[in-house]
Amino acid sequence: MDDRAAALILAFAWNLFSSWIGASPGRALVRGVPRWEQDLDWNRTLRGWFTVLFIELTFFSGWLITEVDLPSFFTKFSKASDIVRGLVHPSGVVLHQGLVLLVQTVFLAFMATAFAIPLAFVLSFAAARNLTRSSRFSRVMYTAVRTGMNFTRAVEPLVWALIFISWVGIGPFAGVLALWVHSIAALTKLYSESVESIDPGPMEAITATGAGTFQVLRYGVVPQIIPPYLSFTIYRWDINVRMSTIIGFVGGGGIGYILKPRVDLGEWGQVGTLVLLIAVTVWLMDLVSAKIRERIV
Amino acid sequence: MSGGDVPAVRIEGLGKVFDGRIRALADINLTVREKEFLVVLGLSGSGKSTLLRCINRLVDATEGHVWIFGEEITAATGARLRELRRQVAMIFQQFNVVRRHSALINVLSGTLGRASLLPSLFLKFSQDDRERAVAALERVGLGGREHHRADTLSGGQQQRVAIARALLQEPKLILADEPVASLDPALRHSVMRHIEALNREEGLTVICSLHDVDLVRRYATRVVALRDGRLVWQGAPDELNRYTYREIYGTEAEPATNTVM
Ligand SMILES: Nc1ncnc2c1ncn2[C@@H]1O[C@H](COP(=O)(O)OP(=O)(O)O)[C@@H](O)[C@H]1O
Ligand SMILES: [Mg+2]
């Protein structure tokens, strides 16, 4: 069956489906539809037809651009079955090296998180709207920190890893730095959101005693944010463990560092062992972090 | 007021507009003498909290001036503003104690305006202040509760912690914003009593907003009433009656049936 025909048929089917469930794309997607059109079915207005046409064109071009290949998907599974066989028959050859690197992976994530905490803690006050309304200086600081952190967060840890590998060389420390930078930005965002949701009452009470800025933060803000900060920090460590399993793909240390060559060589039994080790670790971290966070909140 | 006395609070032409459109206060003129127990009456939304907060600058007025013991707080900034705030303790309807701190640390936080910065950031206070904090808790009937976390105390106990905090601040003026409105009616006197003691025994000036007319009669030495952000009535507590009540709250309002007026 020709790809293009399949795309057209799928798009048409989707189109029929959406009009069948009563979702009118013309009305949902185009704002400011005139009153007189709102009560009409989508297929009775020109705007409705154009919207549907536009969505179908997007879907159709996406099909071509991403080279969707349904026949391969359905007929060539046997090639990949090697991997599945490897997963089911893991090889003991890499078990020892894998376990050692797994410990490195977890500590890589831990160090990245630990280094990020103090910086994110300080930055989170500057990035909280409710603490930065009073002066011009603090408003400028808010915008600067927010913008910087949004930019930092927009760059994926794998890209940061490439940058730090050329800086400090291949190895786990480059991975620590990559996850560190990303974690500062992510934690600052999470932390500052919990600062923004505090009860302003105690802050006012401390301000009214004649206390200075740092005392107001220490007494009126910090006690309220400690539980959410702990919770977010453990959550971040959990995410960092996930990320540090693949940061080795580009040379950032951790278990990914030996996984990549085994995939390239087709050592599926060894790949199976490593993938299982990663899965168990991530699953355990997830479990432990959820349990701890449950107890904090 | 005898000539030459500096009033505790002098307010002239005070006005506040929130967000450029919500008028909370308009043209307030008011003088509070030392040692008065002034009660502010008014429906909710009439501007009581805003008025009290303009006095210690938790809210910045948009018009007018406020003097505290002769010094203009509306013109003060930085260290000068904090110095003036130190003389004015505030008690809140929601207590506003630090929930995760002990009762003792909460009381000690009243000294922050004069405590040295670095130790205070590590919750360290002088032995002298600690002893005074213990005594203050004793005084409000919370002896032995020093090390209880504030959020394990009942509402009435938290408000008494807040009063002890105000004591440690060694203020000359107390602003109390509906201090008993969140408490069980049976407990209201147990809190008001302590505020009254500060007024009678320590000679502090008190400005207190209240709802309950019985409490007003029992504790006030003078009453002012706000309506839609304006001062609409002033008088002695025993001048409150059915007619003044309507003047304050509007013609639809009726005094509570069990209140003899
Ligand atoms: N922070 C604020 N932002 C906007 N409007 C406010 C704010 N605080 C109070 N107001 C408004 O000002 C008016 C007076 O409020 P408030 O002083 O709290 O009255 P009261 O204490 O007598 O109930 C109300 O209309 C209220 O909605
Ligand atoms: Mg109020």
PDB file of N, CA, C and O in Angstrom, chain A residues 27 39 41 51 55 58 60 62 68 81 99 124 146 149-150 160-161 167 173 192 198 211 223 252 279 284 291 293:
ATOM      1  N   ARG A  27     -14.605  25.506  15.231  1.00  0.00           N
ATOM      2  CA  ARG A  27     -14.965  26.374  16.351  1.00  0.00           C
ATOM      3  C   ARG A  27     -13.945  26.324  17.477  1.00  0.00           C
ATOM      4  O   ARG A  27     -13.679  27.320  18.125  1.00  0.00           O
ATOM      5  N   ASP A  39     -23.503  28.561  15.919  1.00  0.00           N
ATOM      6  CA  ASP A  39     -24.530  27.540  16.069  1.00  0.00           C
ATOM      7  C   ASP A  39     -24.553  26.571  14.899  1.00  0.00           C
ATOM      8  O   ASP A  39     -25.320  25.624  14.884  1.00  0.00           O
ATOM      9  N   ASP A  41     -23.016  23.687  12.202  1.00  0.00           N
ATOM     10  CA  ASP A  41     -22.054  22.594  12.147  1.00  0.00           C
ATOM     11  C   ASP A  41     -20.824  23.070  11.385  1.00  0.00           C
ATOM     12  O   ASP A  41     -20.927  23.906  10.485  1.00  0.00           O
ATOM     13  N   THR A  51     -10.235  25.053   8.193  1.00  0.00           N
ATOM     14  CA  THR A  51      -9.527  24.566   9.372  1.00  0.00           C
ATOM     15  C   THR A  51      -9.253  23.083   9.257  1.00  0.00           C
ATOM     16  O   THR A  51      -8.139  22.613   9.496  1.00  0.00           O
ATOM     17  N   ILE A  55      -5.595  21.145   9.137  1.00  0.00           N
ATOM     18  CA  ILE A  55      -5.160  20.074  10.031  1.00  0.00           C
ATOM     19  C   ILE A  55      -4.759  18.841   9.231  1.00  0.00           C
ATOM     20  O   ILE A  55      -3.754  18.195   9.506  1.00  0.00           O
ATOM     21  N   THR A  58      -1.363  19.303   7.666  1.00  0.00           N
ATOM     22  CA  THR A  58      -0.294  19.172   8.653  1.00  0.00           C
ATOM     23  C   THR A  58       0.017  17.704   8.900  1.00  0.00           C
ATOM     24  O   THR A  58       1.172  17.277   8.901  1.00  0.00           O
ATOM     25  N   PHE A  60      -0.636  15.173   6.994  1.00  0.00           N
ATOM     26  CA  PHE A  60      -0.119  14.559   5.779  1.00  0.00           C
ATOM     27  C   PHE A  60       1.362  14.887   5.590  1.00  0.00           C
ATOM     28  O   PHE A  60       2.184  13.999   5.336  1.00  0.00           O
ATOM     29  N   GLY A  62       3.451  15.803   7.895  1.00  0.00           N
ATOM     30  CA  GLY A  62       4.192  15.162   8.982  1.00  0.00           C
ATOM     31  C   GLY A  62       4.509  13.711   8.650  1.00  0.00           C
ATOM     32  O   GLY A  62       5.609  13.226   8.893  1.00  0.00           O
ATOM     33  N   VAL A  68       7.257   7.998   7.863  1.00  0.00           N
ATOM     34  CA  VAL A  68       6.486   6.903   8.469  1.00  0.00           C
ATOM     35  C   VAL A  68       6.485   5.699   7.529  1.00  0.00           C
ATOM     36  O   VAL A  68       6.244   5.848   6.331  1.00  0.00           O
ATOM     37  N   SER A  81      14.226  -8.814  17.394  1.00  0.00           N
ATOM     38  CA  SER A  81      13.963  -9.865  18.383  1.00  0.00           C
ATOM     39  C   SER A  81      15.247 -10.309  19.076  1.00  0.00           C
ATOM     40  O   SER A  81      15.212 -10.844  20.178  1.00  0.00           O
ATOM     41  N   LEU A  99      27.545  -3.133  37.675  1.00  0.00           N
ATOM     42  CA  LEU A  99      27.185  -2.749  39.052  1.00  0.00           C
ATOM     43  C   LEU A  99      28.062  -1.598  39.540  1.00  0.00           C
ATOM     44  O   LEU A  99      27.567  -0.652  40.159  1.00  0.00           O
ATOM     45  N   SER A 124      16.163  31.021  44.352  1.00  0.00           N
ATOM     46  CA  SER A 124      14.705  30.885  44.384  1.00  0.00           C
ATOM     47  C   SER A 124      14.022  32.094  45.033  1.00  0.00           C
ATOM     48  O   SER A 124      12.899  32.423  44.693  1.00  0.00           O
ATOM     49  N   ARG A 146      14.763  34.757  36.285  1.00  0.00           N
ATOM     50  CA  ARG A 146      13.782  33.938  35.580  1.00  0.00           C
ATOM     51  C   ARG A 146      14.215  33.646  34.139  1.00  0.00           C
ATOM     52  O   ARG A 146      14.152  32.515  33.670  1.00  0.00           O
ATOM     53  N   MET A 149      17.241  31.277  33.989  1.00  0.00           N
ATOM     54  CA  MET A 149      16.891  29.907  34.342  1.00  0.00           C
ATOM     55  C   MET A 149      16.054  29.245  33.245  1.00  0.00           C
ATOM     56  O   MET A 149      16.227  28.065  32.959  1.00  0.00           O
ATOM     57  N   ASN A 150      15.145  30.006  32.637  1.00  0.00           N
ATOM     58  CA  ASN A 150      14.344  29.437  31.551  1.00  0.00           C
ATOM     59  C   ASN A 150      15.243  29.019  30.391  1.00  0.00           C
ATOM     60  O   ASN A 150      15.050  27.968  29.787  1.00  0.00           O
ATOM     61  N   TRP A 160      24.334  20.006  27.485  1.00  0.00           N
ATOM     62  CA  TRP A 160      25.246  20.519  28.519  1.00  0.00           C
ATOM     63  C   TRP A 160      26.422  19.562  28.685  1.00  0.00           C
ATOM     64  O   TRP A 160      27.561  19.982  28.875  1.00  0.00           O
ATOM     65  N   ALA A 161      26.141  18.250  28.608  1.00  0.00           N
ATOM     66  CA  ALA A 161      27.216  17.267  28.767  1.00  0.00           C
ATOM     67  C   ALA A 161      28.274  17.461  27.687  1.00  0.00           C
ATOM     68  O   ALA A 161      29.475  17.455  27.971  1.00  0.00           O
ATOM     69  N   TRP A 167      35.077  20.863  28.112  1.00  0.00           N
ATOM     70  CA  TRP A 167      35.645  21.731  29.154  1.00  0.00           C
ATOM     71  C   TRP A 167      36.549  20.926  30.103  1.00  0.00           C
ATOM     72  O   TRP A 167      37.729  21.223  30.254  1.00  0.00           O
ATOM     73  N   PHE A 173      32.682  13.439  35.861  1.00  0.00           N
ATOM     74  CA  PHE A 173      32.601  14.816  36.344  1.00  0.00           C
ATOM     75  C   PHE A 173      31.885  15.720  35.333  1.00  0.00           C
ATOM     76  O   PHE A 173      31.116  16.596  35.720  1.00  0.00           O
ATOM     77  N   SER A 192      11.074  28.288  43.741  1.00  0.00           N
ATOM     78  CA  SER A 192      10.465  29.628  43.761  1.00  0.00           C
ATOM     79  C   SER A 192       8.949  29.525  43.713  1.00  0.00           C
ATOM     80  O   SER A 192       8.244  30.365  44.262  1.00  0.00           O
ATOM     81  N   ILE A 198       3.558  30.530  49.746  1.00  0.00           N
ATOM     82  CA  ILE A 198       3.555  30.558  51.206  1.00  0.00           C
ATOM     83  C   ILE A 198       2.449  31.458  51.734  1.00  0.00           C
ATOM     84  O   ILE A 198       1.911  32.300  51.010  1.00  0.00           O
ATOM     85  N   ALA A 211      12.066  43.805  61.955  1.00  0.00           N
ATOM     86  CA  ALA A 211      13.141  42.934  61.466  1.00  0.00           C
ATOM     87  C   ALA A 211      13.592  43.378  60.078  1.00  0.00           C
ATOM     88  O   ALA A 211      12.835  43.990  59.327  1.00  0.00           O
ATOM     89  N   PRO A 223      10.925  28.661  57.242  1.00  0.00           N
ATOM     90  CA  PRO A 223      10.246  27.527  57.891  1.00  0.00           C
ATOM     91  C   PRO A 223       9.101  26.962  57.045  1.00  0.00           C
ATOM     92  O   PRO A 223       8.812  25.778  57.109  1.00  0.00           O
ATOM     93  N   GLY A 252      29.587  11.232  29.266  1.00  0.00           N
ATOM     94  CA  GLY A 252      29.462  11.899  30.565  1.00  0.00           C
ATOM     95  C   GLY A 252      29.541  10.971  31.768  1.00  0.00           C
ATOM     96  O   GLY A 252      29.155  11.365  32.856  1.00  0.00           O
ATOM     97  N   ALA A 279      16.869  -0.442  34.722  1.00  0.00           N
ATOM     98  CA  ALA A 279      15.435  -0.486  35.027  1.00  0.00           C
ATOM     99  C   ALA A 279      15.204  -0.691  36.523  1.00  0.00           C
ATOM    100  O   ALA A 279      14.395   0.004  37.141  1.00  0.00           O
ATOM    101  N   LEU A 284      13.684   1.399  41.714  1.00  0.00           N
ATOM    102  CA  LEU A 284      13.932   1.515  43.149  1.00  0.00           C
ATOM    103  C   LEU A 284      13.968   2.974  43.601  1.00  0.00           C
ATOM    104  O   LEU A 284      13.374   3.352  44.615  1.00  0.00           O
ATOM    105  N   LYS A 291       8.200   7.229  48.554  1.00  0.00           N
ATOM    106  CA  LYS A 291       7.966   6.931  49.969  1.00  0.00           C
ATOM    107  C   LYS A 291       8.430   8.077  50.873  1.00  0.00           C
ATOM    108  O   LYS A 291       7.713   8.501  51.782  1.00  0.00           O
ATOM    109  N   ARG A 293       8.965  11.221  50.057  1.00  0.00           N
ATOM    110  CA  ARG A 293       8.185  12.440  49.857  1.00  0.00           C
ATOM    111  C   ARG A 293       6.818  12.346  50.511  1.00  0.00           C
ATOM    112  O   ARG A 293       6.289  13.312  51.029  1.00  0.00           O
TER     113      ARG A 293
END
